mmCIF file of C-alpha atoms in Angstrom:
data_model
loop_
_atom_site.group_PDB
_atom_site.id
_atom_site.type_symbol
_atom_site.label_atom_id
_atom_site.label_comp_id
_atom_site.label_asym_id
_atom_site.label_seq_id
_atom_site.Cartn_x
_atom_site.Cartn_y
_atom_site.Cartn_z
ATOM 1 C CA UNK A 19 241.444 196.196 46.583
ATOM 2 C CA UNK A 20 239.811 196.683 49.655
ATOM 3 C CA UNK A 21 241.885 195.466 52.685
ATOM 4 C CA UNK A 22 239.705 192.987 54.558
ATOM 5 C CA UNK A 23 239.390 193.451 58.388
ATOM 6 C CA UNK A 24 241.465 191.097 61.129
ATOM 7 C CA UNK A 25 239.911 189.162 63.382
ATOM 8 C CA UNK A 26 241.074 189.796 67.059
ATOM 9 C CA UNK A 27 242.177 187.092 68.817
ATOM 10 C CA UNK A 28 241.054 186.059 72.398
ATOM 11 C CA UNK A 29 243.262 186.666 75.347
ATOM 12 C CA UNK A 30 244.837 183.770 77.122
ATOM 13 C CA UNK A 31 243.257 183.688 80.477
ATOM 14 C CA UNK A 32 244.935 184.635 83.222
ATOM 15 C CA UNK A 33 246.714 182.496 85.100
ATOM 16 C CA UNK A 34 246.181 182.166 89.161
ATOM 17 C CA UNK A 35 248.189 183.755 90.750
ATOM 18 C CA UNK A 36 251.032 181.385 91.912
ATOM 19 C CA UNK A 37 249.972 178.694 89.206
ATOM 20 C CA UNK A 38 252.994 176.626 88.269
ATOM 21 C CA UNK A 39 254.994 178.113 90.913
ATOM 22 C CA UNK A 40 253.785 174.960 93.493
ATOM 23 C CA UNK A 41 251.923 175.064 97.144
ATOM 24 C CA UNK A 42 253.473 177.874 99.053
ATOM 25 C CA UNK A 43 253.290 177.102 103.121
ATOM 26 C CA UNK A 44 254.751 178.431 106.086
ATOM 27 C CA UNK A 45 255.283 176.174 109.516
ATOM 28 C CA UNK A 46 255.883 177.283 113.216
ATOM 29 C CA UNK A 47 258.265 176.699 115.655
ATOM 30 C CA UNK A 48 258.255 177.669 119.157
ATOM 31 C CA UNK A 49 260.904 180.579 120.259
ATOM 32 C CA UNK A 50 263.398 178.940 122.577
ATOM 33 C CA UNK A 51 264.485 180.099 125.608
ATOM 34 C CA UNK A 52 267.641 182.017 124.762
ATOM 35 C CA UNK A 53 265.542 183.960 121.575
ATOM 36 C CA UNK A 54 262.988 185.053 124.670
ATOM 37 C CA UNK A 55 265.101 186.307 126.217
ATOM 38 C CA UNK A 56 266.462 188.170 123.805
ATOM 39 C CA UNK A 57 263.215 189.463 121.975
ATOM 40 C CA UNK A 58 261.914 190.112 125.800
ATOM 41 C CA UNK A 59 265.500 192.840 127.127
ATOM 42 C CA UNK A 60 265.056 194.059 123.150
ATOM 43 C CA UNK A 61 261.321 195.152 123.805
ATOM 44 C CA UNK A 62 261.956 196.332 127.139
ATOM 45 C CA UNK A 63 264.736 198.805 126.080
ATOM 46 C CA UNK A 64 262.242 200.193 123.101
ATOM 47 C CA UNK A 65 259.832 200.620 125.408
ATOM 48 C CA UNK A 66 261.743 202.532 128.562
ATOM 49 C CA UNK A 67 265.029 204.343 126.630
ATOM 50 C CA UNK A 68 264.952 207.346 124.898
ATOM 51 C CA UNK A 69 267.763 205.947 122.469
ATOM 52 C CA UNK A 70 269.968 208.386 120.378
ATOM 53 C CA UNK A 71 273.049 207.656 118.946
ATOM 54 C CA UNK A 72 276.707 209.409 118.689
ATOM 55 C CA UNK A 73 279.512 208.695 116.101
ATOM 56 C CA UNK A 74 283.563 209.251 116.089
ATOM 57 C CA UNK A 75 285.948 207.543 114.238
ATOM 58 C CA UNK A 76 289.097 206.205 114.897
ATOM 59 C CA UNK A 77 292.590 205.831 113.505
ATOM 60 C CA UNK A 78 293.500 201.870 113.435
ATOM 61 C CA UNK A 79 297.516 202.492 112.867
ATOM 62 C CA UNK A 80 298.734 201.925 115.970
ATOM 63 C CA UNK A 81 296.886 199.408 116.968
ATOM 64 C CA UNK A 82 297.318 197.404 113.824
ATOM 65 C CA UNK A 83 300.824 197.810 114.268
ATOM 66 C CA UNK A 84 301.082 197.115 117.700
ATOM 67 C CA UNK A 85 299.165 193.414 116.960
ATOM 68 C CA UNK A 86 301.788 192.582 113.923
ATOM 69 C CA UNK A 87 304.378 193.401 116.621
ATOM 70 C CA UNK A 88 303.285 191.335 119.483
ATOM 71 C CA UNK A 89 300.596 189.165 118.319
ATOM 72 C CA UNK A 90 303.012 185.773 117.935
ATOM 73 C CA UNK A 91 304.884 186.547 121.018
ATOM 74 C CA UNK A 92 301.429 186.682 122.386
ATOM 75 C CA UNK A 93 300.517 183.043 121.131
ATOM 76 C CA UNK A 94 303.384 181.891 122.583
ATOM 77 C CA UNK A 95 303.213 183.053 125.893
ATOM 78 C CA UNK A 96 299.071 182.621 126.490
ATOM 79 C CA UNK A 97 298.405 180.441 123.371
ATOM 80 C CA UNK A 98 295.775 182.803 121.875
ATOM 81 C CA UNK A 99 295.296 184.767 119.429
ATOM 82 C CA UNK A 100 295.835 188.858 119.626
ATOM 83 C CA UNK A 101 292.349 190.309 118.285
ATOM 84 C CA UNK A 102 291.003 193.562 118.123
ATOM 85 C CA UNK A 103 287.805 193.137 120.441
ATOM 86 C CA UNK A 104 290.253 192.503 123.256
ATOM 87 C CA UNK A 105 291.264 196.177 122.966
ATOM 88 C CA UNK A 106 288.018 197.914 122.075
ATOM 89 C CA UNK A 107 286.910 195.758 125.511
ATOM 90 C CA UNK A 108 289.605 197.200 127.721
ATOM 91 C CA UNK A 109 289.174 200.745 126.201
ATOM 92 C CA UNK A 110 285.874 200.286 127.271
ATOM 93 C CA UNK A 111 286.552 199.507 130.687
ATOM 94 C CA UNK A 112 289.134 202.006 131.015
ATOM 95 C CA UNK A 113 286.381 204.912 129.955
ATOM 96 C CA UNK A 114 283.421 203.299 132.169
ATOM 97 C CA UNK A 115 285.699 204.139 134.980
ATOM 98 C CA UNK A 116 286.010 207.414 133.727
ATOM 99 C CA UNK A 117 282.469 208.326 132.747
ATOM 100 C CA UNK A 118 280.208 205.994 135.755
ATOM 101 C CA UNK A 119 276.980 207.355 134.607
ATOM 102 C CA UNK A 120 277.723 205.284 130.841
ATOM 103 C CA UNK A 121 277.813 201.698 133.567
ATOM 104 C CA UNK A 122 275.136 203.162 135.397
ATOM 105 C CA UNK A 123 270.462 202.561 134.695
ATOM 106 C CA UNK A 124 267.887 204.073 135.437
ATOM 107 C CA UNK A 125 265.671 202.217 137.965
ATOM 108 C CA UNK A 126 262.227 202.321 136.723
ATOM 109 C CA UNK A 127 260.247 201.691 139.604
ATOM 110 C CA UNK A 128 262.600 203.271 142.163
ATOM 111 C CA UNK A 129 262.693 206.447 140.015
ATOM 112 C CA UNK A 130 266.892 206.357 141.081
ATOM 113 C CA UNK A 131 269.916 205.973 139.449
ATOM 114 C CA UNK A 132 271.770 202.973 140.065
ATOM 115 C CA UNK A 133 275.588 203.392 140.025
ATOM 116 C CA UNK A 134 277.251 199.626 138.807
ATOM 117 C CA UNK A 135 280.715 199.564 140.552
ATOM 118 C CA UNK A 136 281.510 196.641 138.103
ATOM 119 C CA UNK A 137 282.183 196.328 134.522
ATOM 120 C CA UNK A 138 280.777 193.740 132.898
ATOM 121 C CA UNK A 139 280.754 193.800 129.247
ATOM 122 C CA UNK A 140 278.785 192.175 126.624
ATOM 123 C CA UNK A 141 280.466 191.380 123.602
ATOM 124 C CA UNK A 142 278.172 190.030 120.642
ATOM 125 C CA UNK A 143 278.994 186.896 119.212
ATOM 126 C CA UNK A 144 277.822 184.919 115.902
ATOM 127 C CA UNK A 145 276.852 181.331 115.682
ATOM 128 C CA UNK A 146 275.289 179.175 113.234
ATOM 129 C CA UNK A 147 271.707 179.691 115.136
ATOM 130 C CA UNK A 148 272.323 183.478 114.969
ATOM 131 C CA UNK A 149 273.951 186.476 117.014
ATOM 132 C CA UNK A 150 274.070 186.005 120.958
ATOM 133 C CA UNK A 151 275.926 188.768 123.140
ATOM 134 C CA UNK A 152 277.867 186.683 126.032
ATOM 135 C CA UNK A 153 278.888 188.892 129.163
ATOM 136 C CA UNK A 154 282.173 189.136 129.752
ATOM 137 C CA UNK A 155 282.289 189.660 134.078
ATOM 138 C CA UNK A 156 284.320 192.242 136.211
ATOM 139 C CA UNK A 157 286.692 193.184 133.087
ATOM 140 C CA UNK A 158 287.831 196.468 135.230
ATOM 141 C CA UNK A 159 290.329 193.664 136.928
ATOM 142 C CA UNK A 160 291.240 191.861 133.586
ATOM 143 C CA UNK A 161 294.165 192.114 131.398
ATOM 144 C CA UNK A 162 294.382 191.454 127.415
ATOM 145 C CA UNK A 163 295.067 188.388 128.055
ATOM 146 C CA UNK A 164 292.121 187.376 130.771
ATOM 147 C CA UNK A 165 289.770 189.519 127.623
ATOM 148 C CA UNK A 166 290.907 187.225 125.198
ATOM 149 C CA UNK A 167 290.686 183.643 126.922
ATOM 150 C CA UNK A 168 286.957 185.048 128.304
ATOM 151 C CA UNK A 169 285.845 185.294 124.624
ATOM 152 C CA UNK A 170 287.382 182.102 123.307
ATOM 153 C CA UNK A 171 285.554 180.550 125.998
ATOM 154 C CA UNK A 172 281.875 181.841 125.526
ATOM 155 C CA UNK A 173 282.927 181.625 122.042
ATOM 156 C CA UNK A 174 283.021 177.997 122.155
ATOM 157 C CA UNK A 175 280.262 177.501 124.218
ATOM 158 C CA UNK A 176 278.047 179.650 122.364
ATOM 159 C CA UNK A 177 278.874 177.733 118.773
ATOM 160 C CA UNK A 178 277.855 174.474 120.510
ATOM 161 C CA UNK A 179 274.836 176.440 121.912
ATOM 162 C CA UNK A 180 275.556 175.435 125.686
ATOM 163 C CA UNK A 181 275.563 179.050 126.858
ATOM 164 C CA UNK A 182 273.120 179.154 129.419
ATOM 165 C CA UNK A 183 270.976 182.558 130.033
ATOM 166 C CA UNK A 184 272.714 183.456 132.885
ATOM 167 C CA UNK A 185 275.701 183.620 130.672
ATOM 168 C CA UNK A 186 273.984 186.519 128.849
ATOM 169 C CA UNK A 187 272.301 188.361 131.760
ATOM 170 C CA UNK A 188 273.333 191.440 133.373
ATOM 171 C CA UNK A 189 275.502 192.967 131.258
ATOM 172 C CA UNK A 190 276.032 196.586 131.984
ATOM 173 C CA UNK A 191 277.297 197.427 128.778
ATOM 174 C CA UNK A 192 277.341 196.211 125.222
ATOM 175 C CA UNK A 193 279.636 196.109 122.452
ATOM 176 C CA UNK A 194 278.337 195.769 118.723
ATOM 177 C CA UNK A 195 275.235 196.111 119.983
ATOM 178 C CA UNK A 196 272.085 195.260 128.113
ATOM 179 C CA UNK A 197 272.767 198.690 129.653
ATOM 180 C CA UNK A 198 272.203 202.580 129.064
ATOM 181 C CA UNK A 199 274.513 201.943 125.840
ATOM 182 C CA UNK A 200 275.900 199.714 123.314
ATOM 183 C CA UNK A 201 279.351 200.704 121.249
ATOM 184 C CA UNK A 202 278.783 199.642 117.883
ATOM 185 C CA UNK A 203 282.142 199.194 115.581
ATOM 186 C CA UNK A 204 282.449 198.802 112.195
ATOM 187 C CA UNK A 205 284.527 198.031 109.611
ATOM 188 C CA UNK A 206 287.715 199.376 108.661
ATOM 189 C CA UNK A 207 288.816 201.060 105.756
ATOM 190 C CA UNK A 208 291.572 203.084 104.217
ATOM 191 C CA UNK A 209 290.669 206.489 104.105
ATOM 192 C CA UNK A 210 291.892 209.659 103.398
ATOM 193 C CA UNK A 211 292.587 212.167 106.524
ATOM 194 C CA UNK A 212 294.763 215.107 107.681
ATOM 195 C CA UNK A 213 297.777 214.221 109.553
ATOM 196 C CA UNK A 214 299.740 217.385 110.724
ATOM 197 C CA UNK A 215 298.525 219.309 108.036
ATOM 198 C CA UNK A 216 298.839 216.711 105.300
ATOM 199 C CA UNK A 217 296.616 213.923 103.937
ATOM 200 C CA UNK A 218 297.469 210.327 104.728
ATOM 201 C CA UNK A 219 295.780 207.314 103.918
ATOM 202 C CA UNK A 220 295.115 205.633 107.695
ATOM 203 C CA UNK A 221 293.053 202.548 108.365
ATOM 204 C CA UNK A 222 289.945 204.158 109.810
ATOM 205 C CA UNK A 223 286.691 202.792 112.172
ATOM 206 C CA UNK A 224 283.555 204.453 112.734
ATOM 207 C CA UNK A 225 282.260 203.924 116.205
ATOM 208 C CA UNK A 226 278.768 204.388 117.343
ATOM 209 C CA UNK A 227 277.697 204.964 120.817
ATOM 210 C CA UNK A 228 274.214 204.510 121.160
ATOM 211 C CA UNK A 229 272.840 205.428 125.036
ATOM 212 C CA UNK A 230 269.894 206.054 127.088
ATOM 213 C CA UNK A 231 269.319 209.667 126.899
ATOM 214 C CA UNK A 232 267.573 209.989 129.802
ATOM 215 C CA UNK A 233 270.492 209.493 131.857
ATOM 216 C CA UNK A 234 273.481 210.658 129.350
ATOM 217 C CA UNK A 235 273.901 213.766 127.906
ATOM 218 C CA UNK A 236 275.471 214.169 124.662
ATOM 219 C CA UNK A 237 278.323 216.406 126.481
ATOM 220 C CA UNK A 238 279.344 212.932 128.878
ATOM 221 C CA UNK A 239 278.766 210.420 125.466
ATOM 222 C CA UNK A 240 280.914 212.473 123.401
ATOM 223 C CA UNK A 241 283.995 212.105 126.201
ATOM 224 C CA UNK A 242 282.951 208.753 126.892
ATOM 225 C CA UNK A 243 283.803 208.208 122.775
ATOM 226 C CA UNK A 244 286.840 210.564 122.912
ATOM 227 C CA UNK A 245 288.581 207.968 126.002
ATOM 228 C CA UNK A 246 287.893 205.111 123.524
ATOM 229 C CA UNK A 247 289.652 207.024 120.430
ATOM 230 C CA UNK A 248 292.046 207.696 122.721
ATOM 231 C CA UNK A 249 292.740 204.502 124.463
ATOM 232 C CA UNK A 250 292.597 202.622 120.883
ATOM 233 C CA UNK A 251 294.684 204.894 118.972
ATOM 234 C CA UNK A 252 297.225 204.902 121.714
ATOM 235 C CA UNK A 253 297.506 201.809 124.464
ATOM 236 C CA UNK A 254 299.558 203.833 126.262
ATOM 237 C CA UNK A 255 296.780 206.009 127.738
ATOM 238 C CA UNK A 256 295.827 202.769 129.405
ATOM 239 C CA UNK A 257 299.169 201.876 130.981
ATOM 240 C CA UNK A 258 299.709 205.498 132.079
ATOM 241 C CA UNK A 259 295.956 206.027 133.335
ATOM 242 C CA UNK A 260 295.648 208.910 131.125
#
């Protein structure tokens, strides 16, 4: 028997695009003050720096250990907590006084290099309304216990947003991502590495320096990383002023 032919059926028609999905909308809201601010020194440095970025890493052991050794003796005595910012702020310190031209900007409009014979850091801190980067002032005179009550404080005030803007202006340098650089850290992680001619399994960082290269050269970045490795992986390059 001859197989009769099939009908096609219609299509469904298409549906509009975002049909059943409800009205989508979108609102405004005015930048604040401190989010200016912050947009305004971020478009500024895109548009003067010639940005490039250098890496090291860094072995954690000592440092870990030295914080299980001393951390509750620390509580006791200054009744806060031993972190690991406090150190990677005082190695900083230690190799801005080492390597100036890392503390130092270039002065646009002057065409001159401007020497900072201060060290204040900016140390970047989260809060429910985002990340804001508090300067911590003169930490060339400060100790790991000065570091640590500094950050508590602008800590504090920056989760109940009362840091004002001067309390985020003028930082000469910047760590995790103010300056000709920002030291970025990262996590750490066990990882495999040659120890005296064997492999070992050492809690390891990256560290990124990331600098104005108008003013540093990769030579000066690459010591200024080494002094932090060093001053990290052994405290006792600070207390000796190695």
């Amino acid at each position: 028997k001859p197989v009769s032919a099939v009908k096609p059926t219609a299509a469904p028609p298409l549906a509009e695009p975002g049909a059943g999905k409800g009205l989508r909308s979108e609102h405004q809201e005015k930048m604040n003050r401190m989010r200016q601010r912050i947009a305004q020194r971020l478009k500024e440095a895109q548009n003067t720096c010639a940005t490039l970025t250098t890496f090291n890493e860094i072995d954690m052991s000592n440092i870990q250990e030295m914080r299980a050794r001393h951390k509750d003796a620390f509580l006791k005595k200054h009744n806060l907590k031993l972190g690991f910012i406090s150190a990677f702020v005082k190695a900083s310190a230690f190799a801005l006084q080492e390597q100036p031209v890392v503390n130092a900007v270039i002065d646009d409009t002057t065409k001159e290099v401007v020497y900072r014979d201060y060290i204040d850091i900016s140390v970047a801190v989260a809060t429910p309304q985002g990340l804001v980067v508090p300067v911590i002032r003169n930490v060339e005179a400060m100790n790991y216990a000065d570091i640590e009550q500094t950050i508590r404080e602008l800590g504090e005030k920056a989760r109940k947003s009362e840091l004002a803007i001067e309390d985020m202006d003028g930082g000469t340098f910047t760590i995790s991502n103010g300056g000709s650089a920002i030291l970025g850290v990262h996590a750490i992680f066990d990882r495999p590495v040659a120890v005296g001619g064997k492999v070992e399994v050492r809690p390891m960082m990256y560290v990124a320096l990331t600098y104005d290269h108008r003013l540093i050269d990769g030579r000066e970045a690459m010591t200024f990383l080494r002094k932090i490795k060093a001053a990290v992986e052994d405290p006792r390059v600070l207390l000796l002023d190695l």
